[in-house]
mmCIF file of C-alpha atoms in Angstrom:
data_model
loop_
_atom_site.group_PDB
_atom_site.id
_atom_site.type_symbol
_atom_site.label_atom_id
_atom_site.label_comp_id
_atom_site.label_asym_id
_atom_site.label_seq_id
_atom_site.Cartn_x
_atom_site.Cartn_y
_atom_site.Cartn_z
ATOM 1 C CA MET G 4 -65.229 -167.575 -20.997
ATOM 2 C CA ASN G 5 -63.723 -164.211 -22.002
ATOM 3 C CA LYS G 6 -60.330 -165.377 -20.759
ATOM 4 C CA GLN G 7 -60.661 -168.695 -22.900
ATOM 5 C CA LEU G 8 -61.685 -166.507 -25.878
ATOM 6 C CA SER G 9 -58.803 -164.054 -25.236
ATOM 7 C CA VAL G 10 -56.192 -167.054 -24.861
ATOM 8 C CA GLY G 11 -57.665 -168.677 -28.050
ATOM 9 C CA LEU G 12 -57.474 -165.459 -30.063
ATOM 10 C CA ALA G 13 -53.709 -165.018 -28.659
ATOM 11 C CA VAL G 14 -52.881 -168.550 -29.713
ATOM 12 C CA LEU G 15 -54.594 -168.005 -33.266
ATOM 13 C CA ALA G 16 -52.777 -164.438 -33.650
ATOM 14 C CA LEU G 17 -49.349 -166.202 -32.478
ATOM 15 C CA ALA G 18 -49.905 -169.051 -35.052
ATOM 16 C CA ALA G 19 -50.620 -166.603 -37.834
ATOM 17 C CA SER G 20 -47.748 -164.407 -37.100
ATOM 18 C CA LEU G 21 -45.467 -167.629 -37.060
ATOM 19 C CA THR G 22 -46.903 -168.773 -40.229
ATOM 20 C CA ALA G 23 -46.403 -165.303 -41.814
ATOM 21 C CA CYS G 24 -42.990 -165.135 -40.482
ATOM 22 C CA GLY G 25 -42.116 -168.730 -41.777
ATOM 23 C CA GLY G 26 -43.541 -167.895 -45.082
ATOM 24 C CA GLY G 27 -41.687 -164.559 -45.297
ATOM 25 C CA SER G 28 -38.332 -165.841 -44.524
ATOM 26 C CA GLY G 29 -38.881 -169.136 -46.602
ATOM 27 C CA THR G 30 -39.931 -166.935 -49.469
ATOM 28 C CA THR G 31 -36.840 -164.933 -49.882
ATOM 29 C CA PRO G 32 -34.264 -167.783 -49.765
ATOM 30 C CA THR G 33 -36.464 -169.931 -51.639
ATOM 31 C CA THR G 34 -36.593 -167.590 -54.484
ATOM 32 C CA ALA G 35 -33.044 -167.044 -54.403
ATOM 33 C CA ALA G 36 -31.935 -170.611 -53.716
ATOM 34 C CA PRO G 37 -34.028 -172.532 -56.260
ATOM 35 C CA ALA G 38 -32.407 -170.828 -59.260
ATOM 36 C CA THR G 39 -29.349 -172.621 -58.316
ATOM 37 C CA THR G 40 -30.589 -175.662 -56.503
ATOM 38 C CA THR G 41 -33.467 -176.236 -58.808
ATOM 39 C CA ALA G 42 -31.229 -175.834 -61.941
ATOM 40 C CA SER G 43 -28.759 -178.459 -60.829
ATOM 41 C CA PRO G 44 -31.240 -181.043 -59.657
ATOM 42 C CA ALA G 45 -33.417 -180.642 -62.618
ATOM 43 C CA THR G 46 -30.415 -181.049 -64.875
ATOM 44 C CA THR G 47 -29.528 -184.207 -62.979
ATOM 45 C CA ALA G 48 -33.121 -185.412 -63.010
ATOM 46 C CA SER G 49 -33.240 -184.680 -66.776
ATOM 47 C CA GLU G 50 -30.007 -186.335 -67.323
ATOM 48 C CA SER G 51 -31.032 -189.305 -65.238
ATOM 49 C CA ALA G 52 -34.469 -189.575 -67.206
ATOM 50 C CA MET G 53 -32.405 -189.405 -70.501
ATOM 51 C CA ALA G 54 -30.096 -192.023 -69.242
ATOM 52 C CA THR G 55 -33.029 -194.190 -68.346
ATOM 53 C CA ALA G 56 -34.772 -193.545 -71.488
ATOM 54 C CA THR G 57 -31.456 -194.321 -73.314
ATOM 55 C CA GLU G 58 -31.124 -197.453 -71.356
ATOM 56 C CA THR G 59 -34.515 -198.626 -72.008
ATOM 57 C CA ALA G 60 -34.214 -197.757 -75.605
ATOM 58 C CA VAL G 61 -30.941 -199.624 -75.907
ATOM 59 C CA VAL G 62 -32.677 -202.941 -75.927
ATOM 60 C CA ASP G 63 -36.060 -203.407 -77.361
ATOM 61 C CA LEU G 64 -36.073 -207.223 -77.508
ATOM 62 C CA LYS G 65 -33.796 -209.729 -75.810
ATOM 63 C CA THR G 66 -34.080 -213.415 -74.996
ATOM 64 C CA ALA G 67 -34.935 -215.122 -71.683
ATOM 65 C CA SER G 68 -35.467 -218.618 -70.494
ATOM 66 C CA SER G 69 -39.040 -219.525 -69.615
ATOM 67 C CA SER G 70 -41.191 -222.642 -68.852
ATOM 68 C CA ALA G 71 -41.794 -222.771 -72.733
ATOM 69 C CA GLY G 72 -38.073 -222.647 -73.332
ATOM 70 C CA ASN G 73 -36.014 -219.787 -74.615
ATOM 71 C CA ILE G 74 -38.191 -216.867 -75.787
ATOM 72 C CA VAL G 75 -38.158 -213.328 -76.882
ATOM 73 C CA VAL G 76 -38.906 -210.657 -74.327
ATOM 74 C CA ASP G 77 -39.119 -206.795 -74.294
ATOM 75 C CA GLY G 78 -36.522 -204.770 -72.671
ATOM 76 C CA LYS G 79 -38.134 -205.013 -69.286
ATOM 77 C CA GLY G 80 -38.197 -208.963 -69.571
ATOM 78 C CA MET G 81 -41.983 -209.299 -70.344
ATOM 79 C CA SER G 82 -42.920 -212.187 -72.900
ATOM 80 C CA VAL G 83 -43.614 -211.130 -76.379
ATOM 81 C CA TYR G 84 -46.247 -212.745 -78.472
ATOM 82 C CA TYR G 85 -47.278 -213.262 -82.229
ATOM 83 C CA PHE G 86 -50.921 -212.905 -83.222
ATOM 84 C CA THR G 87 -51.802 -215.558 -86.011
ATOM 85 C CA LYS G 88 -54.066 -213.408 -87.726
ATOM 86 C CA ASP G 89 -51.464 -210.940 -88.610
ATOM 87 C CA VAL G 90 -49.960 -211.495 -92.144
ATOM 88 C CA LYS G 91 -46.307 -211.724 -92.500
ATOM 89 C CA ASP G 92 -44.698 -208.668 -94.093
ATOM 90 C CA SER G 93 -48.168 -206.940 -94.640
ATOM 91 C CA GLY G 94 -46.815 -203.759 -92.710
ATOM 92 C CA LYS G 95 -50.043 -203.765 -90.530
ATOM 93 C CA SER G 96 -51.382 -205.368 -87.442
ATOM 94 C CA ASN G 97 -54.759 -207.130 -87.385
ATOM 95 C CA CYS G 98 -55.166 -206.511 -83.681
ATOM 96 C CA ILE G 99 -57.300 -203.383 -83.293
ATOM 97 C CA GLY G 100 -59.758 -201.868 -80.851
ATOM 98 C CA ASP G 101 -60.226 -203.954 -77.719
ATOM 99 C CA CYS G 102 -57.516 -206.386 -78.830
ATOM 100 C CA LEU G 103 -54.818 -203.712 -78.474
ATOM 101 C CA VAL G 104 -56.006 -203.259 -74.870
ATOM 102 C CA ALA G 105 -55.374 -206.812 -73.943
ATOM 103 C CA TRP G 106 -52.481 -207.201 -76.339
ATOM 104 C CA PRO G 107 -50.559 -203.813 -76.524
ATOM 105 C CA PRO G 108 -47.997 -203.588 -79.281
ATOM 106 C CA VAL G 109 -44.277 -203.732 -78.374
ATOM 107 C CA ILE G 110 -43.372 -200.265 -79.128
ATOM 108 C CA THR G 111 -39.936 -198.664 -79.888
ATOM 109 C CA THR G 112 -38.518 -195.066 -80.260
ATOM 110 C CA ASN G 113 -35.680 -196.480 -82.433
ATOM 111 C CA ASP G 114 -35.612 -196.518 -86.249
ATOM 112 C CA THR G 115 -33.704 -199.814 -85.985
ATOM 113 C CA PRO G 116 -34.863 -201.763 -82.767
ATOM 114 C CA LYS G 117 -31.945 -202.896 -80.612
ATOM 115 C CA VAL G 118 -31.835 -206.724 -79.794
ATOM 116 C CA GLU G 119 -29.726 -208.967 -77.867
ATOM 117 C CA GLY G 120 -29.780 -212.654 -78.725
ATOM 118 C CA VAL G 121 -32.725 -212.333 -81.232
ATOM 119 C CA THR G 122 -31.561 -213.835 -84.400
ATOM 120 C CA GLY G 123 -34.959 -213.465 -86.383
ATOM 121 C CA LYS G 124 -35.060 -210.310 -88.673
ATOM 122 C CA VAL G 125 -36.264 -207.473 -86.467
ATOM 123 C CA GLY G 126 -37.887 -204.314 -87.821
ATOM 124 C CA THR G 127 -40.918 -202.073 -87.357
ATOM 125 C CA ILE G 128 -44.307 -201.157 -88.672
ATOM 126 C CA THR G 129 -46.286 -197.877 -88.151
ATOM 127 C CA THR G 130 -49.291 -198.291 -85.818
ATOM 128 C CA ALA G 131 -52.642 -196.520 -86.445
ATOM 129 C CA ASP G 132 -51.511 -193.822 -83.980
ATOM 130 C CA GLY G 133 -48.126 -193.279 -85.573
ATOM 131 C CA LYS G 134 -46.004 -195.195 -83.311
ATOM 132 C CA LYS G 135 -43.303 -197.713 -84.256
ATOM 133 C CA GLN G 136 -44.451 -201.275 -83.468
ATOM 134 C CA VAL G 137 -41.511 -203.794 -83.388
ATOM 135 C CA THR G 138 -41.861 -206.832 -85.749
ATOM 136 C CA VAL G 139 -39.908 -210.137 -85.769
ATOM 137 C CA ASP G 140 -39.580 -211.873 -89.236
ATOM 138 C CA GLY G 141 -42.276 -209.493 -90.605
ATOM 139 C CA MET G 142 -44.735 -210.074 -87.918
ATOM 140 C CA PRO G 143 -45.894 -207.439 -85.344
ATOM 141 C CA VAL G 144 -45.219 -208.419 -81.648
ATOM 142 C CA TYR G 145 -47.241 -207.797 -78.574
ATOM 143 C CA LEU G 146 -47.415 -208.142 -74.851
ATOM 144 C CA TRP G 147 -50.149 -209.689 -72.907
ATOM 145 C CA GLU G 148 -52.051 -207.601 -70.312
ATOM 146 C CA LYS G 149 -52.318 -210.534 -67.759
ATOM 147 C CA ASP G 150 -48.443 -211.276 -67.673
ATOM 148 C CA LYS G 151 -47.613 -209.272 -64.606
ATOM 149 C CA ALA G 152 -43.863 -210.029 -64.106
ATOM 150 C CA PRO G 153 -40.870 -211.018 -66.193
ATOM 151 C CA GLY G 154 -41.141 -214.655 -66.991
ATOM 152 C CA ASP G 155 -44.970 -214.943 -67.036
ATOM 153 C CA VAL G 156 -46.138 -216.623 -70.199
ATOM 154 C CA THR G 157 -49.893 -216.863 -69.503
ATOM 155 C CA GLY G 158 -50.743 -215.497 -73.021
ATOM 156 C CA GLN G 159 -49.269 -218.652 -74.636
ATOM 157 C CA GLY G 160 -52.028 -220.243 -76.769
ATOM 158 C CA VAL G 161 -54.769 -217.837 -75.731
ATOM 159 C CA GLY G 162 -57.709 -218.352 -78.055
ATOM 160 C CA ASN G 163 -55.431 -220.562 -80.151
ATOM 161 C CA VAL G 164 -54.168 -217.501 -81.997
ATOM 162 C CA TRP G 165 -51.436 -215.989 -79.597
ATOM 163 C CA TYR G 166 -48.051 -217.631 -79.372
ATOM 164 C CA LEU G 167 -44.649 -216.856 -77.889
ATOM 165 C CA VAL G 168 -41.696 -215.901 -80.218
ATOM 166 C CA ALA G 169 -38.561 -217.821 -80.338
ATOM 167 C CA PRO G 170 -35.332 -216.033 -80.717
ATOM 168 C CA ASP G 171 -34.995 -217.173 -84.290
ATOM 169 C CA GLY G 172 -38.362 -215.522 -85.160
ATOM 170 C CA THR G 173 -40.380 -218.904 -85.182
ATOM 171 C CA MET G 174 -43.664 -219.151 -83.452
ATOM 172 C CA ILE G 175 -43.607 -221.556 -80.312
ATOM 173 C CA LYS G 176 -46.798 -223.541 -80.370
#
């Protein structure tokens, strides 16, 4: 039993020693190297993130073909909807509280939303939390939480108040 305990302690001591050595030699190069290595990848990652953000921000709305015809979609291809309880050119959304959970607004970071193929007048209103919600022909636009992939149009006609947006800004009923 003493022999097993001695062997066990020796293995433990060896493991501790190797861990200490690994940590010691890893620490010195890691401190020196990351300054160079981390700076370059961080810049690259930052540039990549900016490029992605720029690419995302480049197109806020575009058009796509769907089972309901040609519709407006967001930059990721998700279907965009009107809420008939909103009032055109009122500068506000009537979708509040739980409504916004199910129907999140299409948000932009651009003062002037970027569009491809949308001929309706595109603008923004300010949401209650200070973000810029995209509008088409003076009506705020939204996404539907149950649309899971580009091309889904499961929000069409929900509650007889949610309808897809046509590229010219008309409501598809």
